[in-house]
Short mmCIF file of C-alpha atoms in Angstrom, two decimals:
data_model
loop_
_atom_site.label_atom_id
_atom_site.label_comp_id
_atom_site.label_asym_id
_atom_site.label_seq_id
_atom_site.Cartn_x
_atom_site.Cartn_y
_atom_site.Cartn_z
CA MET A 1 -5.44 -17.52 -3.04
CA ALA A 2 -7.32 -16.97 0.37
CA MET A 3 -5.17 -17.33 3.50
CA THR A 4 -4.85 -20.14 5.10
CA ASN A 5 -6.51 -20.25 8.66
CA ASN A 6 -4.93 -22.66 11.62
CA GLU A 7 -8.14 -24.36 11.95
CA PRO A 8 -9.22 -25.82 8.61
CA LEU A 9 -12.98 -25.62 7.84
CA LEU A 10 -13.21 -29.10 7.21
CA GLU A 11 -11.23 -32.39 8.38
CA VAL A 12 -11.51 -35.78 7.48
CA LYS A 13 -9.94 -38.25 10.18
CA ASP A 14 -8.65 -41.77 10.06
CA LEU A 15 -12.00 -42.35 7.63
CA HIS A 16 -12.90 -46.25 6.67
CA LYS A 17 -15.85 -47.56 4.92
CA SER A 18 -16.83 -50.80 4.06
CA PHE A 19 -19.62 -52.10 2.14
CA GLY A 20 -20.06 -55.79 3.54
CA GLN A 21 -16.67 -57.39 3.49
CA ARG A 22 -14.93 -55.26 1.16
CA GLU A 23 -13.09 -52.27 2.25
CA ILE A 24 -13.18 -49.32 -0.01
CA LEU A 25 -11.68 -46.62 2.13
CA LYS A 26 -8.62 -47.72 4.53
CA GLY A 27 -7.84 -44.74 6.37
CA ILE A 28 -8.33 -41.58 4.89
CA ASN A 29 -6.96 -38.03 6.44
CA PHE A 30 -7.05 -34.77 4.83
CA LYS A 31 -7.88 -30.96 5.77
CA VAL A 32 -9.89 -28.77 3.53
CA HIS A 33 -8.99 -24.71 4.60
CA LYS A 34 -11.16 -21.93 3.60
CA GLY A 35 -11.11 -20.86 0.18
CA GLU A 36 -9.14 -24.18 -0.94
CA VAL A 37 -10.33 -25.88 -4.17
CA ILE A 38 -9.35 -29.60 -3.71
CA CYS A 39 -9.42 -31.93 -6.74
CA ILE A 40 -9.81 -35.43 -5.96
CA ILE A 41 -8.43 -37.60 -9.09
CA GLY A 42 -8.20 -41.24 -9.44
CA LYS A 43 -9.41 -44.22 -10.80
CA SER A 44 -13.15 -45.38 -11.29
CA GLY A 45 -13.65 -47.55 -7.99
CA SER A 46 -10.74 -46.47 -6.38
CA GLY A 47 -13.40 -44.99 -3.66
CA LYS A 48 -13.29 -41.17 -4.61
CA SER A 49 -17.08 -40.64 -4.87
CA THR A 50 -17.73 -42.87 -1.73
CA MET A 51 -14.75 -40.37 0.07
CA ILE A 52 -16.88 -37.22 -1.11
CA ARG A 53 -20.33 -38.88 0.29
CA CYS A 54 -19.26 -39.79 3.71
CA VAL A 55 -18.12 -36.15 3.75
CA ASN A 56 -21.51 -35.00 4.34
CA PHE A 57 -22.64 -38.35 5.53
CA LEU A 58 -25.04 -39.87 2.40
CA GLU A 59 -22.86 -43.07 2.94
CA THR A 60 -22.45 -43.79 7.09
CA LEU A 61 -18.88 -44.27 8.02
CA THR A 62 -17.58 -47.20 8.88
CA SER A 63 -15.03 -45.48 11.68
CA GLY A 64 -13.14 -42.33 11.52
CA ALA A 65 -14.53 -39.03 12.02
CA ILE A 66 -15.47 -35.89 9.86
CA CYS A 67 -14.71 -32.68 11.75
CA TYR A 68 -16.50 -29.15 10.86
CA GLN A 69 -14.73 -25.97 12.39
CA GLY A 70 -12.90 -28.10 14.53
CA LYS A 71 -15.91 -30.23 15.82
CA ASN A 72 -16.89 -33.60 15.53
CA VAL A 73 -19.92 -33.48 12.76
CA LEU A 74 -21.68 -36.51 14.67
CA ASP A 75 -20.96 -35.26 18.17
CA GLU A 76 -21.51 -31.82 18.18
CA PHE A 77 -24.38 -31.90 15.09
CA LYS A 78 -27.37 -33.05 16.84
CA GLU A 79 -29.08 -32.95 13.51
CA LEU A 80 -27.05 -33.42 10.53
CA SER A 81 -29.62 -31.04 8.54
CA LEU A 82 -27.68 -27.82 9.79
CA TYR A 83 -24.30 -29.37 8.98
CA ARG A 84 -25.66 -30.47 5.41
CA THR A 85 -26.75 -26.87 4.74
CA LYS A 86 -23.31 -25.48 5.22
CA VAL A 87 -21.93 -28.17 2.95
CA GLY A 88 -23.59 -28.27 -0.14
CA MET A 89 -23.71 -31.15 -2.52
CA VAL A 90 -23.65 -31.40 -6.42
CA PHE A 91 -24.07 -34.81 -7.99
CA GLN A 92 -22.93 -36.53 -11.05
CA SER A 93 -26.49 -36.71 -12.22
CA PHE A 94 -27.77 -33.75 -11.26
CA ASN A 95 -30.79 -34.96 -9.15
CA LEU A 96 -32.62 -32.04 -9.35
CA PHE A 97 -36.47 -32.31 -7.93
CA ASN A 98 -38.18 -33.56 -10.83
CA ASN A 99 -41.61 -32.55 -9.46
CA MET A 100 -40.44 -28.78 -8.85
CA THR A 101 -39.74 -26.19 -11.24
CA VAL A 102 -36.45 -24.43 -11.25
CA LEU A 103 -37.05 -21.87 -8.88
CA ASP A 104 -38.61 -24.03 -6.74
CA ASN A 105 -35.74 -26.60 -6.68
CA CYS A 106 -33.51 -23.69 -5.32
CA THR A 107 -36.09 -22.43 -2.89
CA VAL A 108 -37.34 -25.53 -1.07
CA GLY A 109 -34.12 -25.84 0.92
CA GLN A 110 -34.14 -22.47 2.20
CA THR A 111 -37.72 -22.81 2.89
CA LYS A 112 -38.05 -26.13 4.50
CA VAL A 113 -34.32 -26.34 5.84
CA LEU A 114 -33.80 -22.81 6.74
CA ARG A 115 -37.14 -21.58 7.63
CA LYS A 116 -36.76 -18.49 5.40
CA GLY A 117 -39.77 -16.68 3.94
CA LYS A 118 -40.77 -17.35 0.49
CA GLU A 119 -40.06 -13.75 -0.89
CA GLU A 120 -36.66 -13.73 0.58
CA ALA A 121 -35.99 -17.37 -0.75
CA GLN A 122 -37.19 -16.49 -4.28
CA GLN A 123 -35.19 -13.10 -4.52
CA ASN A 124 -31.80 -15.56 -3.01
CA ALA A 125 -32.66 -17.92 -5.16
CA LEU A 126 -32.90 -15.83 -8.27
CA LYS A 127 -29.64 -14.32 -7.19
CA TYR A 128 -27.67 -17.77 -7.33
CA LEU A 129 -29.74 -18.98 -10.93
CA GLN A 130 -28.40 -15.69 -12.10
CA HIS A 131 -24.88 -16.58 -11.33
CA VAL A 132 -24.84 -19.77 -13.32
CA GLY A 133 -26.74 -18.15 -16.23
CA MET A 134 -30.33 -19.77 -15.87
CA ALA A 135 -32.43 -17.15 -14.38
CA ASN A 136 -34.90 -17.05 -17.54
CA TYR A 137 -35.41 -20.67 -16.95
CA ILE A 138 -37.18 -20.18 -13.35
CA ASN A 139 -40.52 -22.05 -14.75
CA ALA A 140 -39.22 -24.60 -16.62
CA LYS A 141 -39.23 -28.12 -14.97
CA PRO A 142 -35.95 -30.46 -15.01
CA HIS A 143 -36.85 -32.49 -17.88
CA GLN A 144 -37.36 -29.59 -20.24
CA LEU A 145 -33.30 -28.58 -19.87
CA SER A 146 -30.26 -29.88 -21.31
CA GLY A 147 -27.97 -31.59 -18.82
CA GLY A 148 -25.33 -28.55 -19.02
CA GLN A 149 -28.18 -26.54 -17.81
CA LYS A 150 -29.49 -29.15 -15.20
CA GLN A 151 -26.05 -29.10 -13.64
CA ARG A 152 -26.19 -25.94 -13.37
CA VAL A 153 -29.45 -25.31 -11.71
CA ALA A 154 -28.19 -27.81 -9.44
CA ILE A 155 -25.37 -25.64 -8.76
CA ALA A 156 -27.51 -22.88 -7.75
CA ARG A 157 -29.59 -25.21 -5.61
CA ALA A 158 -26.43 -25.80 -3.73
CA LEU A 159 -25.11 -22.27 -3.60
CA ALA A 160 -28.77 -20.84 -2.67
CA LEU A 161 -28.29 -22.45 1.10
CA GLU A 162 -25.00 -20.52 1.25
CA PRO A 163 -22.79 -23.03 2.18
CA GLU A 164 -19.03 -23.03 3.49
CA ILE A 165 -17.94 -25.36 1.36
CA LEU A 166 -19.16 -27.29 -1.66
CA LEU A 167 -19.01 -31.08 -2.72
CA MET A 168 -19.00 -31.77 -6.10
CA ASP A 169 -18.96 -35.75 -7.29
CA GLU A 170 -17.92 -35.97 -10.72
CA PRO A 171 -20.05 -32.81 -12.32
CA THR A 172 -19.16 -33.07 -15.81
CA SER A 173 -18.98 -36.57 -16.34
CA ALA A 174 -22.74 -37.10 -17.26
CA LEU A 175 -22.33 -34.38 -19.88
CA ASP A 176 -21.16 -34.37 -23.40
CA SER A 177 -18.18 -32.12 -24.24
CA GLU A 178 -19.98 -29.02 -25.47
CA MET A 179 -21.54 -29.03 -22.12
CA VAL A 180 -18.68 -29.54 -19.74
CA GLY A 181 -17.41 -26.37 -20.96
CA GLU A 182 -20.50 -24.37 -19.36
CA VAL A 183 -19.94 -26.20 -16.68
CA LEU A 184 -16.45 -26.10 -15.43
CA GLN A 185 -17.00 -22.13 -16.39
CA ILE A 186 -19.24 -21.77 -13.72
CA MET A 187 -16.71 -24.11 -11.42
CA ARG A 188 -13.84 -21.65 -12.16
CA GLN A 189 -15.79 -18.34 -11.74
CA LEU A 190 -16.91 -20.04 -8.04
CA ALA A 191 -13.14 -20.79 -7.24
CA ALA A 192 -12.07 -17.12 -8.24
CA GLU A 193 -14.81 -15.79 -6.00
CA GLY A 194 -13.23 -17.71 -3.46
CA MET A 195 -15.65 -20.83 -2.67
CA THR A 196 -14.26 -23.61 -0.88
CA MET A 197 -14.61 -26.64 -3.04
CA LEU A 198 -14.30 -30.32 -2.76
CA ILE A 199 -14.36 -31.96 -6.32
CA VAL A 200 -14.27 -35.42 -7.58
CA THR A 201 -12.92 -34.84 -11.45
CA HIS A 202 -11.78 -36.52 -14.37
CA GLU A 203 -10.99 -33.09 -15.98
CA MET A 204 -7.19 -32.82 -15.45
CA ALA A 205 -6.66 -29.50 -16.98
CA PHE A 206 -9.54 -28.03 -14.52
CA ALA A 207 -7.49 -29.38 -11.57
CA ARG A 208 -4.20 -28.08 -12.72
CA ASP A 209 -5.01 -24.82 -13.36
CA VAL A 210 -8.10 -24.10 -10.67
CA ALA A 211 -6.84 -26.57 -7.91
CA SER A 212 -4.99 -25.26 -5.07
CA GLN A 213 -4.45 -29.10 -4.07
CA VAL A 214 -5.01 -32.19 -5.38
CA ILE A 215 -5.71 -35.75 -4.19
CA PHE A 216 -4.84 -38.49 -5.65
CA VAL A 217 -6.74 -41.59 -4.39
CA ASP A 218 -5.61 -44.83 -5.10
CA GLU A 219 -7.03 -48.67 -3.85
CA GLY A 220 -9.06 -46.84 -0.77
CA ILE A 221 -5.82 -44.66 0.71
CA ILE A 222 -4.66 -41.13 -0.53
CA ALA A 223 -1.53 -41.98 -2.26
CA GLU A 224 -0.49 -38.42 -3.10
CA MET A 225 -1.79 -35.05 -1.83
CA ASN A 226 0.34 -32.08 -3.37
CA PRO A 227 -0.30 -28.63 -5.19
CA PRO A 228 -1.32 -29.36 -8.52
CA GLU A 229 2.10 -27.90 -9.83
CA ILE A 230 3.83 -31.08 -8.75
CA VAL A 231 0.99 -33.30 -8.95
CA PHE A 232 1.06 -32.87 -12.89
CA LYS A 233 4.68 -32.30 -13.31
CA ALA A 234 6.48 -34.17 -10.91
CA PRO A 235 4.23 -36.52 -8.88
CA GLU A 236 5.84 -37.87 -5.94
CA ASN A 237 4.40 -41.39 -6.16
CA GLU A 238 4.53 -43.57 -8.79
CA ARG A 239 1.09 -44.31 -8.95
CA THR A 240 0.27 -41.06 -9.58
CA ALA A 241 2.48 -40.70 -12.34
CA GLU A 242 1.53 -43.87 -13.96
CA PHE A 243 -2.37 -42.98 -13.38
CA LEU A 244 -1.46 -39.46 -15.44
CA ALA A 245 0.43 -41.50 -17.82
CA ARG A 246 -2.58 -43.66 -18.81
CA PHE A 247 -4.65 -40.87 -18.40
CA ASN A 248 -3.13 -38.26 -20.97
CA ASN A 249 -2.49 -41.79 -23.54
CA GLY A 250 -6.33 -42.40 -23.20
CA ARG A 251 -7.05 -39.04 -24.21
CA MET B 1 -103.81 -56.45 -16.49
CA GLU B 2 -101.41 -54.58 -18.25
CA THR B 3 -100.11 -56.13 -21.48
CA MET B 4 -96.86 -58.13 -21.29
CA PRO B 5 -93.80 -56.82 -23.78
CA THR B 6 -92.53 -59.35 -26.14
CA GLY B 7 -89.07 -59.21 -27.57
CA PHE B 8 -85.60 -58.50 -25.91
CA LEU B 9 -85.78 -54.61 -26.91
CA SER B 10 -89.33 -54.03 -25.47
CA TRP B 11 -88.37 -55.70 -22.02
CA VAL B 12 -85.69 -53.56 -21.79
CA ILE B 13 -87.76 -50.41 -22.34
CA PHE B 14 -90.33 -51.47 -20.53
CA LEU B 15 -88.18 -52.59 -17.10
CA LEU B 16 -86.60 -49.24 -17.89
CA ASP B 17 -89.44 -47.40 -17.54
CA LYS B 18 -90.32 -48.92 -14.69
CA TYR B 19 -87.58 -49.55 -12.71
CA TRP B 20 -84.99 -46.63 -13.53
CA VAL B 21 -85.36 -44.70 -10.12
CA LEU B 22 -84.03 -48.15 -8.48
CA PHE B 23 -81.37 -48.56 -11.20
CA LEU B 24 -80.03 -44.87 -10.80
CA LYS B 25 -80.37 -45.18 -7.02
CA GLY B 26 -78.49 -48.40 -7.01
CA ALA B 27 -75.68 -46.96 -9.34
CA GLY B 28 -75.54 -43.79 -7.00
CA VAL B 29 -75.04 -46.39 -3.86
CA THR B 30 -72.32 -48.37 -5.94
CA LEU B 31 -70.60 -44.94 -7.46
CA LEU B 32 -70.55 -43.62 -3.75
CA LEU B 33 -69.17 -46.72 -2.24
CA ALA B 34 -66.49 -46.82 -4.99
CA LEU B 35 -65.69 -43.16 -4.76
CA VAL B 36 -65.42 -43.15 -0.75
CA GLY B 37 -63.92 -46.05 -0.52
CA THR B 38 -61.13 -45.66 -3.02
CA PHE B 39 -60.76 -42.35 -1.33
CA ILE B 40 -60.18 -43.49 2.27
CA GLY B 41 -57.99 -46.78 0.81
CA CYS B 42 -55.72 -44.33 -1.03
CA ILE B 43 -55.19 -42.20 2.43
CA ILE B 44 -54.81 -45.33 4.49
CA GLY B 45 -52.54 -46.62 1.79
CA LEU B 46 -50.58 -43.85 1.72
CA VAL B 47 -50.31 -43.94 5.50
CA VAL B 48 -49.17 -47.59 5.53
CA GLY B 49 -46.74 -47.34 2.54
CA VAL B 50 -44.90 -44.32 3.98
CA ILE B 51 -44.49 -45.58 7.63
CA GLN B 52 -43.60 -48.74 5.82
CA THR B 53 -40.62 -47.35 4.07
CA ILE B 54 -38.91 -45.61 6.83
CA PRO B 55 -35.44 -45.93 7.10
CA VAL B 56 -33.74 -47.93 10.01
CA ASN B 57 -30.32 -47.02 10.76
CA LYS B 58 -28.09 -49.14 13.35
CA ASN B 59 -27.50 -45.63 15.07
CA ASP B 60 -31.12 -45.25 16.46
CA THR B 61 -32.08 -46.24 19.58
CA LEU B 62 -32.94 -49.66 20.55
CA LEU B 63 -36.69 -48.26 21.34
CA LYS B 64 -36.81 -46.63 18.39
CA ARG B 65 -36.13 -49.59 16.28
CA HIS B 66 -38.09 -52.16 17.94
CA SER B 67 -41.38 -50.13 17.87
CA ILE B 68 -40.75 -49.36 14.09
CA GLY B 69 -40.51 -52.85 13.64
CA LEU B 70 -43.46 -53.79 15.72
CA VAL B 71 -45.31 -51.21 13.59
CA LYS B 72 -44.14 -52.32 10.08
CA TRP B 73 -45.40 -55.65 11.26
CA LEU B 74 -48.69 -54.85 12.14
CA LEU B 75 -49.39 -53.13 9.29
CA SER B 76 -47.68 -55.95 6.98
CA ALA B 77 -49.91 -58.41 8.79
CA TYR B 78 -53.01 -55.90 7.93
CA VAL B 79 -51.97 -55.81 4.28
CA GLU B 80 -51.57 -59.48 3.69
CA ILE B 81 -54.81 -60.57 5.51
CA PHE B 82 -56.95 -58.04 3.58
CA ARG B 83 -55.01 -58.83 0.01
CA GLY B 84 -55.56 -62.62 0.82
CA THR B 85 -59.07 -62.94 1.75
CA PRO B 86 -61.99 -62.29 -0.81
CA MET B 87 -63.83 -59.06 0.12
CA ILE B 88 -67.19 -60.84 0.00
CA VAL B 89 -66.01 -63.05 2.83
CA GLN B 90 -64.51 -59.73 4.67
CA ALA B 91 -68.00 -58.19 4.25
CA MET B 92 -70.06 -61.23 6.14
CA VAL B 93 -67.06 -61.38 8.59
CA VAL B 94 -67.56 -57.47 9.57
CA TYR B 95 -71.02 -56.94 9.43
CA TYR B 96 -71.96 -60.29 11.35
CA GLY B 97 -68.92 -60.42 13.54
CA SER B 98 -69.31 -56.68 14.80
CA MET B 99 -72.62 -57.63 15.99
CA SER B 100 -71.62 -61.02 17.89
CA MET B 101 -68.53 -60.29 18.93
CA PHE B 102 -68.23 -56.52 19.82
CA ASN B 103 -72.07 -55.56 19.80
CA ILE B 104 -71.82 -53.24 17.60
CA ASP B 105 -74.98 -52.53 15.08
CA MET B 106 -73.55 -51.12 12.40
CA SER B 107 -75.80 -50.21 9.11
CA ALA B 108 -74.73 -52.40 6.05
CA MET B 109 -73.97 -49.34 4.19
CA PHE B 110 -71.35 -48.12 7.14
CA ALA B 111 -70.14 -51.75 7.04
CA GLY B 112 -69.59 -51.29 3.08
CA PHE B 113 -67.70 -48.63 3.62
CA LEU B 114 -65.64 -50.07 5.86
CA VAL B 115 -64.86 -52.97 4.05
CA VAL B 116 -64.56 -51.19 0.95
CA SER B 117 -61.90 -48.77 2.26
CA ILE B 118 -59.30 -51.28 4.16
CA ASN B 119 -59.60 -53.63 1.24
CA THR B 120 -58.39 -50.73 -1.15
CA GLY B 121 -56.09 -49.29 1.85
CA ALA B 122 -54.25 -52.85 1.64
CA TYR B 123 -53.74 -53.02 -2.15
CA MET B 124 -52.91 -48.99 -2.19
CA ALA B 125 -50.03 -49.77 0.68
CA GLU B 126 -48.60 -51.87 -1.82
CA SER B 127 -48.65 -49.81 -4.63
CA VAL B 128 -47.31 -46.81 -2.62
CA ARG B 129 -44.53 -48.56 -1.06
CA GLY B 130 -43.75 -49.43 -4.87
CA GLY B 131 -44.29 -46.16 -6.22
CA ILE B 132 -41.80 -44.94 -3.31
CA ILE B 133 -39.44 -47.40 -4.36
CA SER B 134 -39.55 -46.33 -8.04
CA VAL B 135 -38.47 -42.50 -7.43
CA ASP B 136 -35.06 -42.62 -8.12
CA ASP B 137 -32.52 -42.71 -4.80
CA GLY B 138 -31.06 -39.80 -6.31
CA GLN B 139 -33.58 -37.88 -5.42
CA ARG B 140 -33.95 -38.73 -1.85
CA GLU B 141 -30.08 -38.18 -1.59
CA ALA B 142 -30.29 -34.70 -3.12
CA ALA B 143 -33.42 -33.78 -0.44
CA VAL B 144 -30.95 -35.20 2.17
CA ALA B 145 -27.91 -32.93 1.04
CA ILE B 146 -29.90 -30.18 1.36
CA GLY B 147 -30.57 -30.92 5.00
CA MET B 148 -34.13 -32.14 4.33
CA THR B 149 -35.24 -34.69 7.43
CA HIS B 150 -36.50 -38.37 6.06
CA PHE B 151 -40.46 -37.00 6.12
CA GLN B 152 -39.18 -33.55 4.83
CA ALA B 153 -37.38 -35.52 1.65
CA MET B 154 -40.96 -37.51 1.71
CA PHE B 155 -43.26 -35.15 1.55
CA ALA B 156 -41.86 -32.76 -0.36
CA VAL B 157 -39.68 -34.56 -3.32
CA ILE B 158 -40.52 -38.39 -3.22
CA LEU B 159 -44.20 -38.59 -2.47
CA PRO B 160 -45.66 -36.13 -5.35
CA GLN B 161 -43.40 -38.30 -8.03
CA ALA B 162 -44.42 -41.43 -6.56
CA LEU B 163 -48.41 -40.47 -6.65
CA ARG B 164 -48.08 -39.22 -10.09
CA ASN B 165 -46.46 -42.83 -10.74
CA ILE B 166 -49.21 -44.84 -8.92
CA MET B 167 -52.19 -42.95 -10.80
CA PRO B 168 -52.68 -45.36 -13.12
CA GLN B 169 -53.03 -47.90 -10.42
CA ILE B 170 -55.31 -45.76 -8.55
CA GLY B 171 -57.39 -45.51 -11.53
CA ASN B 172 -57.29 -49.50 -11.57
CA ASN B 173 -58.70 -49.56 -8.04
CA LEU B 174 -61.30 -47.33 -8.69
CA ILE B 175 -62.49 -49.24 -11.64
CA ILE B 176 -62.32 -52.53 -9.57
CA ASN B 177 -64.11 -51.12 -6.90
CA ILE B 178 -67.01 -49.90 -8.97
CA LYS B 179 -67.37 -53.48 -9.86
CA ASP B 180 -66.83 -55.72 -6.90
CA THR B 181 -68.99 -53.26 -4.75
CA SER B 182 -71.22 -56.04 -6.50
CA VAL B 183 -70.22 -58.34 -3.54
CA LEU B 184 -71.96 -56.03 -0.70
CA ASN B 185 -75.31 -57.50 -1.69
CA VAL B 186 -74.79 -60.23 0.82
CA ILE B 187 -74.93 -57.72 3.69
CA SER B 188 -78.09 -55.88 1.75
CA VAL B 189 -76.23 -53.06 0.78
CA THR B 190 -78.79 -52.03 -1.93
CA GLU B 191 -76.05 -51.20 -4.26
CA LEU B 192 -76.85 -51.84 -8.20
CA TYR B 193 -76.12 -55.49 -8.37
CA PHE B 194 -78.64 -55.26 -5.25
CA SER B 195 -81.10 -53.29 -6.77
CA SER B 196 -81.07 -55.44 -10.03
CA LYS B 197 -81.53 -58.41 -8.52
CA SER B 198 -84.60 -56.99 -6.82
CA ALA B 199 -86.20 -55.80 -10.24
CA ALA B 200 -85.18 -59.20 -11.87
CA GLY B 201 -87.04 -60.72 -9.68
CA VAL B 202 -90.20 -59.24 -10.37
CA TYR B 203 -90.87 -60.68 -13.94
CA TYR B 204 -87.94 -63.03 -13.68
CA ARG B 205 -86.45 -61.19 -16.78
CA TYR B 206 -82.81 -61.89 -15.73
CA PHE B 207 -81.56 -61.71 -18.91
CA GLU B 208 -82.60 -58.25 -19.83
CA VAL B 209 -82.48 -56.92 -16.29
CA PHE B 210 -78.62 -57.58 -15.92
CA PHE B 211 -78.03 -56.57 -19.98
CA ILE B 212 -79.36 -52.76 -18.43
CA THR B 213 -76.66 -53.22 -15.38
CA CYS B 214 -74.18 -54.28 -17.65
CA VAL B 215 -74.65 -51.16 -19.59
CA ILE B 216 -74.85 -48.90 -16.33
CA TYR B 217 -71.49 -50.61 -15.03
CA PHE B 218 -69.61 -50.12 -18.37
CA VAL B 219 -70.57 -46.51 -18.45
CA MET B 220 -69.55 -45.57 -15.28
CA THR B 221 -66.31 -47.42 -15.15
CA PHE B 222 -65.51 -45.99 -18.61
CA THR B 223 -66.10 -42.44 -17.61
CA ALA B 224 -64.26 -43.39 -14.65
CA SER B 225 -61.20 -44.10 -16.90
CA ARG B 226 -61.39 -41.78 -18.91
CA LEU B 227 -61.98 -39.03 -16.13
CA LEU B 228 -58.65 -40.17 -14.55
CA ARG B 229 -56.87 -40.10 -17.71
CA ILE B 230 -57.70 -36.41 -18.41
CA TRP B 231 -56.57 -36.05 -14.47
CA GLU B 232 -53.16 -37.65 -15.09
CA LYS B 233 -52.56 -34.97 -18.00
CA LYS B 234 -53.51 -32.28 -16.09
CA MET B 235 -51.04 -33.39 -13.01
CA ASP B 236 -48.09 -33.40 -15.68
CA GLY B 237 -48.63 -30.03 -16.16
CA PRO B 238 -47.55 -27.73 -19.42
CA SER B 239 -45.32 -29.61 -21.91
CA ASP B 240 -43.71 -26.32 -22.65
CA TYR B 241 -42.36 -23.28 -20.33
CA GLN B 242 -41.86 -19.87 -20.68
CA LEU B 243 -38.70 -18.16 -20.67
CA VAL B 244 -38.56 -15.44 -18.44
CA GLU B 245 -37.20 -11.98 -20.59
CA GLY B 246 -36.19 -9.26 -18.95
CA ASP B 247 -36.77 -10.32 -15.18
CA PRO B 248 -36.68 -8.14 -12.21
CA MET B 249 -33.03 -9.39 -12.12
CA GLN B 250 -31.58 -8.98 -15.29
CA ASP B 251 -28.47 -11.44 -16.10
CA PRO B 252 -25.49 -9.11 -16.38
CA CYS B 253 -23.38 -11.74 -18.15
CA GLY B 254 -26.02 -12.62 -20.40
CA TYR B 255 -26.14 -15.94 -21.77
CA PHE B 256 -23.77 -18.62 -21.29
CA GLN B 257 -23.07 -20.27 -24.57
CA HIS B 258 -20.88 -23.13 -25.30
CA GLY B 259 -18.66 -22.32 -22.80
CA THR B 260 -17.62 -18.97 -23.55
CA VAL B 261 -18.44 -16.67 -20.80
CA GLY B 262 -17.41 -13.68 -19.46
CA GLY B 263 -17.36 -14.78 -15.81
CA LYS B 264 -16.75 -11.15 -14.57
CA ASP B 265 -18.91 -8.25 -12.82
CA ASN B 266 -20.36 -10.69 -10.44
CA GLY B 267 -18.79 -10.49 -7.26
CA ASN B 268 -21.07 -7.35 -6.28
CA ASP B 269 -24.46 -8.55 -5.48
#
């Protein structure tokens, strides 16, 4: 496991989020250090996805702050663009750009946002596409790929910007069980290479094996945040135990 | 004194022989008006549609919010007014109004281009807005999440998809314009209908002349519709793709198959 500096890479401070009258997140606090893999688990509707979407401001925060390398993002980054290139995002439904080929999907961010040259962007994109085993498909359009292939390209697209941290919002939930394996494999590989990741997931085995910390979200608060050994063997919060018991029975 | 034809068919042949240049010129003017009008209309519609979908955040400054609000209000007024009044009336108002109110002496042809363009623009604005809304929001989110601004996301990701989706609408507008430019005869634009009326008046053969006119209109619209279909197909690109074999950066781990991967040997590039 990578060393933990004193300064966290990312810090979420007293995050609240309401949609109209309904408060979804009721004061979320946690820190992510470089090299950590944090898995966020919890029931559907508990606010996990909203939480991770708030981290890169796909949702506007009702109150609270996101700090990146000790700086409040909304104060210090004039444009969110730059911050967002540091914080990669992988979606449940892939969201590959349908009008572009696999290669263009992975270069467009580099050329438009980071203003890299086309040649450099393509080399870089190829490197990451190769990393996820999709380098042979650079000419394909998203609709020609399987779900697992799409998600691997989506991961390469995020990596191509060379982010400091990768956010993943249920990256395997839209896949059938055969394809889940190929995507989880990539995620394990990234974790082994020391990529910092914040992953919302229902894959308990993955969380148990790969996570350095597991966050259990329940009704808009973090009910428990502990290393996986504790969460899965001897959870401190009884709601965590209940959730895991139900989850295991459901399987 | 020439001998007059008898029967429907011989009249048609007679009139075609006598007035084919007139018909052809009329059809040319009609086509020109429709093509240019649709093209400019599409551009107007694109601009209006894009502006109308600019998101306004509550974090934006008051000035920005109000100026965007005002522009949007003006644009929707434009859309509502030009969609809500007949083109034949717009033609009269623009042509005669520009003269008496502003002392601008525009040619009938120019007035024709103007009216068709802004009329089409009003319809296209709504089509474009619809096209933009119809693109899955995940596309915008993904674009924004890799750091694109609203406009970058719009032009690189959303509009290309929106445009593809509204191609049938553009085709619709072109076909409607080919037919509806006939109303411009009220400001004496010499398009196909106007030419036909002139030709018909000579021998009082309205049925025969307008039968020919009918056929010409149909040929034009049908051709336009087929050509647009071909263009749509072309926009979709090839339905298959080529795997890149033996590419310059040969994959060190081979294919990933059913989750069985040796994820080694990739920390060193």
